[in-house]
């Protein structure tokens, strides 16, 4: 039995944000003033005035969502040192850990290996942990890397725990601690050098395998299952790589390789499908009541993260207050001043803290601890989500919900009844592989509730947000876990193509949710999604929709210059103070947030600039992808983001690391076109080619046009750049044609 809790395991602390609220309301008042001015003067102005009014109405709506989400920020403080005062070590609950990878070329196995090694080495009883690695590519290279890593783990895990090593991913430890300072004993130095040598050998073997310098013996027992693998078509492969047969708390956790069956005739539902297979496979083999999932590049950076998470999961007076625990996505080796705007620090600091004060943070797809029974569709009142909230589960309902595997449904029923684990311990994993293979087949989910009512939900490329929203809609809350040091660290996409590909996938998936039956508006009215939580989700999933008003508003200054019109009050009018005050206030607001998060003015500028670039590239293409899907003309595709492993701490060794890169993708054409349009507009204004009213009457539009050119300065550099730093000629040609078409249209309107 657990001991009486002498002190709370965590505290929920409201944050003061008086100045923040004052700025929020100031900007909101200025937006309303601008809309009122537009409305009152609409009759005296033309099309550009109406378009500006519509765009600014949308911006005001988004600001309302932003203010609502940030209004009541909270933080959670955990006390992991109290956990063992309340629970004995053998009373701590088991956790199944999931690592997902899909393509060894885009996600190098050495990255996956380091993530797995960091999880195997966390400070938590080893007999309570099981690590499942999902390889959606069924790659013998990934399996080989894990086999080799399991040998290294027998040295690495004891070394970390013996000497209290804080950095548990070997590539980070070796790169950061070239001269270890915490222990200079002869014994430590000998073991340290041995670890260094063994890791270099591990890395070399994996690199050789990647370069095909060594061949796999497909005739051996380990690799025979990979002998006839075809991409997108292969049988289920489940291999137990490590097994803690003696159930030793100081041993190594279980390590299981999982590659689900793939068949072109059956939909596989991308990452959501892989996560559901991992849930069933782990349910059939170990059935831990809690599950952690991380992406293959997100290594465990804080060795006590499991203790921090358990403080929240076990310390809640009511389980309903903690359906899952989410840690923010943080990144290692972030480039100085965040040139690509993808480090997300400010987003998590302010918006993340705000939403934590509502029903809790959204599920981000990685770094999240789940209650298994919540993923199984359980409501806080103990009912299951089966065609609505009906009564208790019968054997027949269990089979219709979870599938026909007797072994798996038995473990599911056991867990839902309040028990954990499987009926006999320690687990004999090898004897449970057959049951695990049954639930990993393509056809297993047919006729069940997987992907619709239980598990990770299908129908979007952002299954994480949809699944988390469905959990909130059942009435569960979630909690935010931000220990120091950060719980998990990953690699942020570098360069233009990778960063925009990630943003496009997010924007596409978010908009799919908005236009589906799982829309937060529907969940707010028909389920238990709180109204302000609904608004927070709308702020997030409307990214793609923002591209249209953003693009129109960014094009307005150039259009007005070339068409002889205006969308801003004239300089001599008192009303000009409204947009000027709004511009100054908004930029001060952003500077205030970035300064509060410890960033420089340059970082603030980089993120503002990337916000404009992302809106008219990735978000715009996400919008069109969903429109084409809704029209039945195409299907959305899950695009895996390329992962790069840097071993140099700090800012990176490449002087060009922060430069924007390009490829031949159409995603760069809208931004290039917009830049060319503004350059033409400024050129015509400078020469006075279309002027009959004088340049001074459109000084506001000219200043705005210069501002847009500054925001798209990476594309201006790309027009003259070479190699990957230059925009391809084909993209420039398309953009020139579109810019000339825009010029022709404005000239026609002017006439």
XYZ file of C-alpha atoms in Angstrom:
751
model
C 0.000 0.000 0.000
C 1.116 3.542 -0.676
C 2.105 5.538 2.356
C -0.016 8.511 3.425
C 0.973 11.534 1.397
C 2.713 13.936 3.817
C 3.031 16.774 1.307
C 1.604 17.408 -2.149
C 3.603 15.956 -5.015
C 2.990 19.065 -7.112
C 1.636 22.592 -6.950
C -0.422 24.490 -9.501
C 0.783 28.100 -9.378
C -1.125 30.977 -11.019
C 1.178 33.449 -12.778
C 0.876 37.206 -12.536
C 0.464 38.865 -15.925
C -0.925 42.355 -15.265
C 1.256 44.098 -17.860
C 0.565 41.352 -20.360
C -3.185 41.769 -19.899
C -2.883 45.550 -20.256
C -1.074 45.148 -23.580
C -3.620 42.568 -24.723
C -6.488 44.949 -24.038
C -4.676 47.934 -25.579
C -4.171 46.106 -28.862
C -7.743 44.816 -28.766
C -9.062 48.368 -28.263
C -6.947 49.639 -31.186
C -8.217 46.828 -33.425
C -11.820 47.691 -32.573
C -11.109 51.368 -33.200
C -9.648 50.578 -36.606
C -12.648 48.422 -37.515
C -15.055 51.159 -36.391
C -13.198 53.733 -38.491
C -13.264 51.397 -41.505
C -16.969 50.790 -41.091
C -17.859 54.473 -40.741
C -15.837 55.480 -43.800
C -16.656 52.442 -45.967
C -19.037 54.356 -48.237
C -16.388 56.906 -49.174
C -13.760 54.345 -50.178
C -13.488 51.531 -52.645
C -12.620 47.856 -52.886
C -9.281 48.125 -51.045
C -11.037 49.586 -47.997
C -13.506 46.710 -47.893
C -10.746 44.110 -48.307
C -8.728 45.736 -45.520
C -11.824 45.719 -43.285
C -12.395 41.993 -43.891
C -8.749 41.118 -43.213
C -8.624 43.243 -40.066
C -11.862 41.660 -38.846
C -10.169 38.272 -39.120
C -7.067 39.557 -37.307
C -9.313 40.858 -34.514
C -10.993 37.468 -34.208
C -7.597 35.755 -33.958
C -6.533 38.288 -31.326
C -9.617 37.484 -29.252
C -8.656 33.794 -29.385
C -5.086 34.699 -28.416
C -6.167 36.840 -25.436
C -8.650 34.232 -24.210
C -5.987 31.521 -24.275
C -3.295 33.554 -22.486
C -5.524 35.247 -19.912
C -5.048 32.839 -16.956
C -1.535 31.352 -17.150
C -0.441 28.749 -14.623
C 2.668 26.678 -14.014
C 3.174 23.347 -12.283
C 5.935 22.718 -9.782
C 6.688 19.067 -9.071
C 8.492 17.578 -6.064
C 10.102 14.319 -7.250
C 12.008 13.959 -3.975
C 8.657 13.410 -2.226
C 7.576 10.604 -4.538
C 9.571 7.900 -2.753
C 8.301 9.223 0.575
C 4.823 8.250 -0.594
C 5.553 5.110 -2.625
C 8.067 2.326 -2.242
C 10.204 1.636 -5.305
C 8.335 -1.590 -5.985
C 5.027 0.316 -5.825
C 5.869 2.703 -8.657
C 3.663 1.941 -11.671
C 5.080 0.386 -14.857
C 5.468 2.545 -17.977
C 5.545 1.415 -21.605
C 7.748 3.707 -23.718
C 7.074 4.208 -27.440
C 9.623 5.480 -29.977
C 8.443 5.967 -33.568
C 10.507 6.146 -36.742
C 9.513 5.713 -40.371
C 12.429 6.215 -42.767
C 16.120 5.538 -41.989
C 17.182 8.017 -44.672
C 15.177 10.929 -43.259
C 15.559 9.763 -39.652
C 19.090 8.318 -39.333
C 19.245 5.249 -37.055
C 22.001 6.802 -34.925
C 19.430 9.409 -33.810
C 16.876 6.717 -32.907
C 19.559 4.743 -31.085
C 20.499 7.708 -28.892
C 16.860 8.320 -28.005
C 16.390 4.664 -27.055
C 19.600 4.612 -24.979
C 18.521 7.735 -23.102
C 15.177 6.096 -22.235
C 16.785 2.839 -21.113
C 19.024 4.849 -18.758
C 16.438 7.019 -16.963
C 16.269 6.975 -13.174
C 13.337 4.610 -12.727
C 13.213 0.925 -11.778
C 14.251 -1.005 -14.905
C 11.747 -3.781 -14.216
C 8.975 -1.180 -14.494
C 10.007 -0.046 -17.994
C 9.503 -1.492 -21.481
C 10.668 0.296 -24.623
C 8.890 -0.404 -27.922
C 10.415 0.962 -31.127
C 8.051 1.245 -34.087
C 9.815 1.081 -37.450
C 7.261 1.870 -40.140
C 9.879 1.344 -42.828
C 10.642 -2.254 -41.765
C 14.298 -1.387 -42.244
C 16.962 -3.993 -41.462
C 19.280 -1.017 -40.926
C 17.153 0.291 -38.039
C 16.902 -3.197 -36.533
C 20.667 -3.713 -36.880
C 21.307 -0.365 -35.167
C 19.066 -1.365 -32.246
C 20.778 -4.731 -31.925
C 24.158 -3.035 -31.716
C 22.798 -0.410 -29.331
C 21.491 -3.119 -26.990
C 25.069 -4.367 -26.570
C 26.313 -0.858 -25.814
C 23.406 -0.318 -23.378
C 24.858 -3.009 -21.093
C 27.816 -0.660 -20.536
C 26.117 2.708 -20.880
C 23.170 2.285 -18.483
C 25.236 1.032 -15.479
C 27.857 3.738 -16.165
C 25.200 6.499 -16.074
C 23.610 5.268 -12.869
C 26.901 4.521 -11.107
C 28.307 8.012 -11.652
C 25.067 10.009 -11.769
C 25.555 11.133 -15.362
C 22.927 13.759 -16.134
C 23.121 13.633 -19.935
C 21.823 10.171 -20.821
C 22.052 10.409 -24.646
C 25.615 9.284 -25.387
C 26.188 11.543 -28.394
C 25.359 14.596 -26.254
C 27.366 13.443 -23.255
C 30.463 12.714 -25.306
C 30.257 15.957 -27.294
C 29.610 18.165 -24.249
C 31.861 16.598 -21.633
C 35.167 16.063 -23.389
C 36.926 16.563 -20.044
C 34.551 15.306 -17.368
C 34.925 17.355 -14.205
C 32.574 15.714 -11.694
C 34.796 12.695 -11.015
C 38.539 12.479 -11.609
C 39.110 9.086 -10.028
C 41.190 6.574 -11.916
C 38.283 4.119 -12.020
C 35.939 6.689 -13.547
C 38.449 7.835 -16.155
C 39.088 4.249 -17.208
C 35.385 3.538 -17.598
C 34.865 6.884 -19.338
C 37.519 6.124 -21.944
C 36.032 2.683 -22.463
C 32.568 4.198 -22.990
C 34.044 6.733 -25.430
C 35.699 3.985 -27.445
C 32.645 1.710 -27.444
C 30.324 4.499 -28.565
C 32.656 5.496 -31.402
C 32.728 1.864 -32.475
C 28.911 1.707 -32.307
C 28.621 4.871 -34.376
C 31.117 3.583 -36.931
C 29.301 0.271 -37.346
C 25.961 2.018 -37.866
C 27.499 4.462 -40.357
C 29.103 1.568 -42.254
C 25.759 -0.199 -42.371
C 24.101 2.997 -43.611
C 26.677 3.290 -46.395
C 26.189 -0.411 -47.269
C 29.806 -1.086 -46.325
C 28.619 -4.184 -44.509
C 25.914 -6.610 -45.549
C 23.302 -8.272 -43.383
C 23.213 -12.021 -43.122
C 19.549 -12.429 -44.065
C 19.856 -16.158 -43.502
C 20.460 -15.664 -39.780
C 17.586 -15.913 -37.321
C 17.719 -12.205 -36.511
C 17.420 -10.981 -40.110
C 15.537 -13.706 -41.981
C 12.264 -11.792 -41.505
C 13.734 -8.888 -43.532
C 14.806 -10.978 -46.524
C 11.782 -10.247 -48.739
C 10.803 -6.805 -47.543
C 9.282 -4.374 -50.034
C 8.536 -0.749 -49.244
C 4.918 -0.458 -48.162
C 4.358 -4.216 -48.340
C 5.680 -6.551 -45.651
C 4.486 -8.840 -42.840
C 4.515 -8.015 -39.149
C 7.959 -8.200 -37.550
C 8.267 -8.189 -33.760
C 11.624 -8.899 -32.147
C 12.448 -8.961 -28.441
C 15.938 -7.421 -28.345
C 16.342 -7.082 -24.560
C 14.339 -8.828 -21.857
C 14.678 -8.290 -18.128
C 13.849 -11.916 -17.328
C 14.835 -11.696 -13.663
C 12.743 -8.515 -13.212
C 15.720 -6.732 -11.667
C 15.177 -3.090 -10.795
C 18.866 -2.395 -11.501
C 18.942 -4.301 -14.786
C 17.985 -3.152 -18.270
C 14.408 -2.442 -19.375
C 12.732 -4.567 -22.035
C 13.477 -3.474 -25.610
C 11.140 -4.629 -28.382
C 11.344 -3.902 -32.117
C 7.952 -3.578 -33.843
C 7.231 -3.228 -37.548
C 3.524 -3.574 -38.274
C 2.191 -5.337 -41.340
C 1.868 -3.130 -44.427
C -0.235 -3.865 -47.516
C -1.028 -1.377 -50.319
C -4.649 -2.577 -50.247
C -5.095 -1.458 -46.646
C -4.816 2.115 -45.281
C -2.089 2.406 -42.674
C -3.002 5.866 -41.267
C 0.597 7.059 -40.926
C 1.824 7.775 -37.370
C -1.626 7.337 -35.798
C -1.794 3.785 -37.144
C 1.706 3.048 -35.847
C 0.814 4.377 -32.386
C -2.314 2.221 -32.227
C -0.288 -0.850 -33.128
C 2.250 -0.011 -30.411
C -0.621 0.415 -27.936
C -2.030 -3.022 -28.767
C 1.351 -4.776 -28.969
C 2.428 -3.352 -25.617
C -1.013 -4.178 -24.201
C -0.580 -7.793 -25.239
C 2.984 -8.010 -23.888
C 3.373 -5.811 -20.798
C 0.151 -3.760 -20.439
C 1.588 -0.946 -18.307
C -1.055 1.499 -16.994
C 0.983 4.448 -18.257
C 2.559 5.065 -21.660
C 5.182 7.546 -22.825
C 5.606 8.366 -26.492
C 8.490 10.282 -28.055
C 9.630 10.952 -31.600
C 12.830 9.224 -32.630
C 14.876 12.435 -32.226
C 13.494 13.417 -28.793
C 15.899 11.984 -26.245
C 15.303 11.994 -22.475
C 17.301 14.989 -21.268
C 16.237 14.896 -17.616
C 16.929 11.500 -16.011
C 14.251 12.187 -13.363
C 11.485 12.963 -15.869
C 9.561 9.797 -14.934
C 9.515 10.919 -11.304
C 8.299 14.379 -12.317
C 5.538 12.875 -14.458
C 4.448 10.473 -11.714
C 4.156 13.393 -9.292
C 1.436 14.762 -11.570
C -0.199 11.448 -12.480
C -0.233 9.999 -8.961
C -0.457 13.240 -6.977
C -3.793 14.388 -8.378
C -6.637 14.101 -5.875
C -8.922 13.334 -8.796
C -7.688 11.356 -11.807
C -9.887 13.530 -14.009
C -7.477 16.432 -13.410
C -4.642 14.599 -15.148
C -5.579 12.527 -18.194
C -2.114 13.006 -19.670
C 1.111 14.889 -18.880
C 2.663 16.912 -21.697
C 6.209 18.288 -21.760
C 6.949 21.155 -24.174
C 9.026 20.437 -27.250
C 12.528 21.807 -26.661
C 15.513 21.582 -28.974
C 19.256 21.176 -28.620
C 21.902 23.154 -30.527
C 19.390 25.828 -31.438
C 20.806 28.367 -33.852
C 21.470 31.796 -32.402
C 18.471 34.137 -32.623
C 16.205 31.384 -33.995
C 16.564 32.336 -37.704
C 13.867 29.887 -38.858
C 11.389 30.708 -36.099
C 10.888 27.079 -35.116
C 12.307 26.778 -31.601
C 8.822 27.460 -30.132
C 10.142 28.769 -26.804
C 7.942 31.879 -26.669
C 4.920 29.944 -27.921
C 5.187 27.444 -25.064
C 6.090 30.065 -22.449
C 3.029 32.255 -22.973
C 0.407 30.379 -24.964
C 1.365 27.049 -23.374
C 1.111 28.477 -19.843
C -2.200 30.088 -20.736
C -3.821 26.928 -22.046
C -2.466 25.056 -18.999
C -4.790 27.290 -16.965
C -7.830 26.029 -18.897
C -8.395 22.298 -19.455
C -4.693 21.803 -19.926
C -2.072 21.733 -22.682
C -2.752 20.157 -26.039
C -1.129 16.833 -26.849
C 1.948 17.622 -28.959
C 2.692 14.141 -30.299
C 5.929 13.631 -28.358
C 7.144 13.891 -24.768
C 3.734 12.882 -23.407
C 2.759 10.459 -20.618
C -0.692 8.903 -21.134
C -2.981 6.884 -18.925
C -3.618 3.757 -20.975
C -7.247 3.606 -19.922
C -7.784 7.141 -21.243
C -6.347 6.137 -24.617
C -8.731 3.156 -24.464
C -11.638 5.600 -24.498
C -12.581 5.695 -20.815
C -14.578 8.678 -19.531
C -13.774 10.118 -16.076
C -17.016 8.615 -14.726
C -15.869 5.111 -15.702
C -17.954 4.669 -18.847
C -16.530 3.724 -22.242
C -16.868 5.623 -25.496
C -18.775 3.098 -27.593
C -21.369 4.646 -29.866
C -21.898 7.335 -27.280
C -21.564 6.947 -23.526
C -23.256 3.648 -22.851
C -23.031 1.283 -19.880
C -20.425 -1.148 -18.654
C -18.360 -3.300 -20.964
C -19.493 -6.828 -21.670
C -17.296 -9.442 -23.358
C -19.137 -8.832 -26.612
C -18.626 -5.085 -26.416
C -14.966 -5.524 -25.565
C -14.465 -7.589 -28.739
C -16.360 -5.097 -30.898
C -14.325 -2.259 -29.437
C -10.831 -3.724 -29.123
C -10.808 -6.568 -31.664
C -10.898 -10.350 -31.675
C -7.590 -11.129 -29.994
C -8.451 -13.033 -26.831
C -5.063 -12.308 -25.229
C -5.247 -8.587 -25.911
C -8.892 -8.099 -24.920
C -8.164 -9.929 -21.665
C -5.391 -7.466 -20.801
C -7.588 -4.528 -21.894
C -10.442 -5.697 -19.667
C -7.997 -6.221 -16.801
C -6.692 -2.676 -17.115
C -10.137 -1.098 -17.454
C -11.281 -2.929 -14.322
C -8.582 -1.107 -12.341
C -5.824 -3.722 -12.391
C -2.446 -3.207 -14.039
C -0.049 -5.443 -15.872
C -0.851 -8.960 -17.017
C -1.955 -11.770 -14.759
C 1.453 -13.385 -14.348
C 4.725 -11.586 -13.556
C 7.559 -11.377 -14.421
C 6.549 -11.173 -18.061
C 7.694 -13.836 -20.501
C 7.861 -11.638 -23.564
C 8.945 -14.306 -26.030
C 5.825 -16.330 -25.286
C 3.668 -13.292 -25.977
C 5.137 -12.377 -29.383
C 2.531 -14.448 -31.243
C -0.334 -12.593 -29.539
C 1.408 -9.297 -30.288
C 1.784 -10.191 -33.975
C -1.933 -10.890 -34.229
C -2.862 -7.343 -33.158
C -0.322 -5.753 -35.541
C -1.866 -7.034 -38.783
C -3.465 -4.776 -41.412
C -6.927 -6.237 -41.010
C -7.113 -6.318 -37.213
C -8.827 -2.943 -36.832
C -11.708 -3.642 -39.230
C -15.021 -3.641 -37.368
C -13.455 -2.193 -34.199
C -13.353 1.280 -32.648
C -9.632 1.832 -33.210
C -8.946 5.218 -34.762
C -12.556 6.389 -34.398
C -13.443 6.062 -30.721
C -10.328 4.683 -29.037
C -6.590 5.005 -29.480
C -4.988 7.623 -31.694
C -7.670 9.025 -33.987
C -7.545 8.922 -37.795
C -8.565 11.424 -40.434
C -5.790 14.007 -40.062
C -2.011 14.295 -40.372
C -1.957 15.846 -36.877
C -3.345 12.881 -34.986
C -1.795 14.182 -31.773
C -3.907 17.330 -31.502
C -7.079 15.482 -32.543
C -6.487 12.703 -30.007
C -5.754 15.189 -27.219
C -8.850 17.225 -28.064
C -11.009 14.100 -27.947
C -9.603 13.315 -24.499
C -10.455 16.840 -23.325
C -13.924 16.481 -24.873
C -14.597 13.493 -22.613
C -14.004 15.724 -19.613
C -10.390 14.860 -18.817
C -7.845 17.581 -18.065
C -4.125 17.543 -18.834
C -1.098 18.951 -17.033
C 2.075 20.708 -18.074
C 5.455 19.305 -17.006
C 8.455 21.640 -17.307
C 11.278 20.401 -15.091
C 14.740 21.929 -15.072
C 16.615 20.745 -17.076
C 14.001 20.220 -19.837
C 12.430 16.767 -19.974
C 13.188 15.974 -23.605
C 15.333 17.571 -26.303
C 15.087 17.093 -30.070
C 16.464 18.562 -33.263
C 14.581 21.439 -34.892
C 14.293 21.391 -38.707
C 17.068 23.390 -40.356
C 16.851 25.361 -43.580
C 13.822 26.509 -45.508
C 12.444 23.277 -47.040
C 12.457 21.197 -43.837
C 11.001 23.975 -41.665
C 8.217 24.759 -44.150
C 7.441 21.074 -44.764
C 6.820 20.635 -41.045
C 4.640 23.743 -40.904
C 2.673 22.614 -43.954
C 1.951 19.221 -42.377
C 0.790 20.871 -39.171
C -1.400 23.436 -40.964
C -2.926 20.742 -43.173
C -3.746 18.446 -40.275
C -5.147 21.258 -38.150
C -7.531 22.390 -40.892
C -8.650 18.785 -41.454
C -9.761 18.757 -37.820
C -11.668 22.037 -38.164
C -13.647 20.776 -41.163
C -14.366 17.338 -39.687
C -16.985 15.928 -37.346
C -14.352 16.266 -34.623
C -14.364 20.074 -34.841
C -13.856 21.729 -31.429
C -17.073 23.708 -31.954
C -19.033 20.457 -32.117
C -17.158 19.002 -29.132
C -17.861 22.140 -27.110
C -21.623 21.866 -27.638
C -22.068 18.083 -27.590
C -19.376 16.964 -25.133
C -17.336 18.329 -22.234
C -14.824 20.520 -24.076
C -14.859 23.801 -22.162
C -15.659 26.908 -24.218
C -12.336 28.685 -23.683
C -10.483 25.439 -24.335
C -12.474 25.260 -27.573
C -11.277 28.784 -28.460
C -7.683 27.746 -27.728
C -8.022 24.804 -30.118
C -9.563 27.090 -32.765
C -6.570 29.440 -32.436
C -4.317 26.479 -33.181
C -6.196 24.676 -35.923
C -6.993 27.820 -37.912
C -3.380 28.327 -39.039
C -4.097 27.395 -42.647
C -7.150 29.667 -42.793
C -4.982 32.617 -41.782
C -2.986 32.349 -45.006
C -5.723 33.939 -47.138
C -6.232 37.194 -45.159
C -2.453 37.366 -44.542
C -1.706 37.078 -48.264
C -4.385 39.625 -49.197
C -3.224 42.099 -46.568
C 0.428 41.709 -47.551
C -0.448 42.323 -51.201
C -2.608 45.415 -50.478
C 0.213 48.018 -50.248
C 1.654 47.010 -53.620
C -1.785 46.924 -55.208
C -2.634 50.391 -53.903
C 0.650 51.873 -55.138
C 0.195 50.476 -58.652
C -3.583 50.967 -58.847
C -3.537 54.520 -57.512
C -5.644 53.611 -54.493
C -5.090 53.512 -50.745
C -6.079 51.338 -47.781
C -4.647 53.501 -44.989
C -5.860 56.883 -43.730
C -4.022 59.789 -45.318
C -1.151 61.359 -43.402
C -3.048 64.555 -42.645
C -6.023 62.677 -41.161
C -6.090 62.180 -37.347
C -7.264 58.592 -37.940
C -3.774 57.714 -39.200
C -2.754 57.502 -35.535
C -4.832 54.320 -35.145
C -2.807 52.058 -37.494
C 0.437 53.710 -36.350
C -0.393 53.045 -32.682
C -1.442 49.510 -33.548
C 1.809 48.836 -35.405
C 3.937 50.210 -32.560
C 1.927 48.436 -29.831
C 1.958 45.073 -31.571
C 5.704 45.132 -32.162
C 6.348 46.300 -28.597
C 4.137 43.434 -27.413
C 6.273 40.936 -29.330
C 9.496 42.472 -28.042
C 8.109 42.275 -24.509
C 7.364 38.555 -24.902
C 10.708 37.674 -26.467
C 12.632 39.713 -23.901
C 10.703 37.946 -21.155
C 11.717 34.604 -22.637
C 15.393 35.640 -22.731
C 15.633 36.287 -26.458
C 17.238 39.161 -28.349
C 15.618 41.787 -30.570
C 17.073 39.931 -33.555
C 15.318 36.726 -32.493
C 12.041 38.629 -32.200
C 12.519 40.038 -35.707
C 13.403 36.611 -37.114
C 10.217 35.107 -35.703
C 8.044 37.973 -36.939
C 9.597 37.614 -40.376
C 9.180 33.847 -40.441
C 5.569 34.255 -39.346
C 4.838 36.200 -42.535
C 6.842 33.792 -44.700
C 5.181 30.715 -43.211
C 1.691 32.165 -43.675
C 2.052 32.665 -47.452
C 3.980 29.446 -48.097
C 3.398 26.461 -45.792
C 0.020 27.543 -44.421
C -1.233 28.549 -47.865
C -0.321 25.158 -49.320
C -1.874 23.465 -46.301
C -5.094 25.356 -47.012
C -5.173 24.270 -50.660
C -4.321 20.652 -49.709
C -7.396 20.463 -47.488
C -9.629 22.196 -50.060
C -8.563 19.650 -52.694
C -9.277 16.848 -50.210
C -12.738 18.222 -49.437
C -13.458 18.426 -53.173
C -12.380 14.800 -53.568
C -9.528 15.683 -55.930
C -6.623 14.461 -53.796
C -5.675 13.065 -50.407
C -3.390 14.686 -47.863
C -0.018 13.008 -47.317
C 2.006 12.694 -44.109
C 5.431 14.137 -44.934
C 8.243 13.013 -42.622
C 10.523 15.873 -41.554
C 14.215 15.258 -42.187
C 16.211 14.889 -38.963
C 19.818 16.034 -38.642
C 22.025 15.208 -35.673
C 24.410 17.956 -34.641
C 27.177 17.144 -32.232
C 28.443 20.670 -31.803
C 26.916 22.507 -28.888
C 25.798 26.077 -28.997
C 25.302 27.880 -32.211
C 26.646 25.362 -34.661
C 29.958 25.396 -36.505
C 28.663 26.259 -39.947
C 28.684 30.007 -40.596
C 25.872 29.512 -43.104
C 23.704 27.479 -40.721
C 21.237 30.332 -40.252
C 20.861 31.125 -43.936
C 17.587 30.326 -45.634
C 17.779 27.465 -48.134
C 15.561 26.678 -51.104
C 14.678 23.843 -53.441
C 12.482 23.420 -56.495
C 9.250 23.020 -54.530
C 6.262 25.146 -55.518
C 5.924 26.151 -51.867
C 8.417 28.994 -52.451
C 6.562 30.497 -55.427
C 3.890 32.570 -53.564
C 6.451 34.332 -51.348
C 8.776 34.977 -54.303
C 5.862 36.374 -56.294
C 4.818 38.629 -53.417
C 8.368 39.966 -53.123
C 8.596 40.689 -56.864
C 5.226 42.465 -56.790
C 6.409 44.783 -54.019
C 9.711 45.476 -55.764
C 7.774 46.458 -58.888
C 5.454 48.650 -56.828
C 8.349 50.464 -55.153
C 10.061 50.872 -58.523
C 6.957 52.417 -60.058
C 6.497 54.690 -57.033
C 10.120 55.808 -57.214
C 9.847 56.658 -60.906
C 6.322 57.998 -60.610
C 5.171 55.871 -63.537
C 1.498 55.716 -62.578
C 1.286 58.848 -60.455
C -1.309 61.512 -60.828
C -1.890 62.224 -57.141
C 1.690 62.422 -55.897
C 3.808 60.085 -53.820
C 3.037 61.877 -50.548
C -0.606 60.743 -50.668
C 0.463 57.115 -50.471
C 3.402 57.378 -48.100
C 1.739 54.905 -45.714
C 1.391 52.287 -48.460
C 5.020 52.818 -49.514
C 6.266 52.364 -45.946
C 4.189 49.177 -45.674
C 5.614 47.923 -48.953
C 9.177 48.492 -47.716
C 8.238 46.619 -44.514
C 6.997 43.639 -46.537
C 10.239 43.571 -48.548
C 12.195 43.535 -45.283
C 10.060 40.662 -43.980
C 10.829 38.670 -47.131
C 14.525 39.579 -47.169
C 15.569 35.872 -47.205
C 13.817 35.595 -50.573
C 15.487 38.799 -51.762
C 18.840 37.205 -50.950
C 17.630 34.018 -52.621
C 17.058 35.854 -55.916
C 20.818 36.393 -56.124
C 22.018 33.355 -54.191
C 23.670 30.259 -55.598
C 23.209 26.560 -54.956
C 20.857 25.705 -52.129
C 20.935 29.340 -50.988
C 19.423 30.530 -54.256
C 15.852 30.262 -55.517
C 15.822 27.891 -58.523
C 15.369 29.497 -61.932
C 12.165 27.527 -62.509
C 10.597 29.029 -59.362
C 11.719 32.540 -60.293
C 10.227 32.124 -63.784
C 6.853 31.102 -62.356
C 6.956 33.984 -59.892
C 7.831 36.537 -62.585
C 4.883 35.351 -64.679
C 2.495 35.666 -61.718
C 3.894 39.080 -60.772
C 3.397 40.367 -64.332
C -0.157 39.015 -64.277
C -0.755 40.923 -61.028
C 0.658 44.085 -62.632
C -1.579 43.649 -65.667
C -4.658 43.271 -63.459
C -3.871 46.387 -61.406
C -3.202 48.372 -64.575
C -6.578 47.279 -65.949
C -8.314 48.355 -62.731
C -6.546 51.716 -62.838
C -7.829 52.372 -66.355
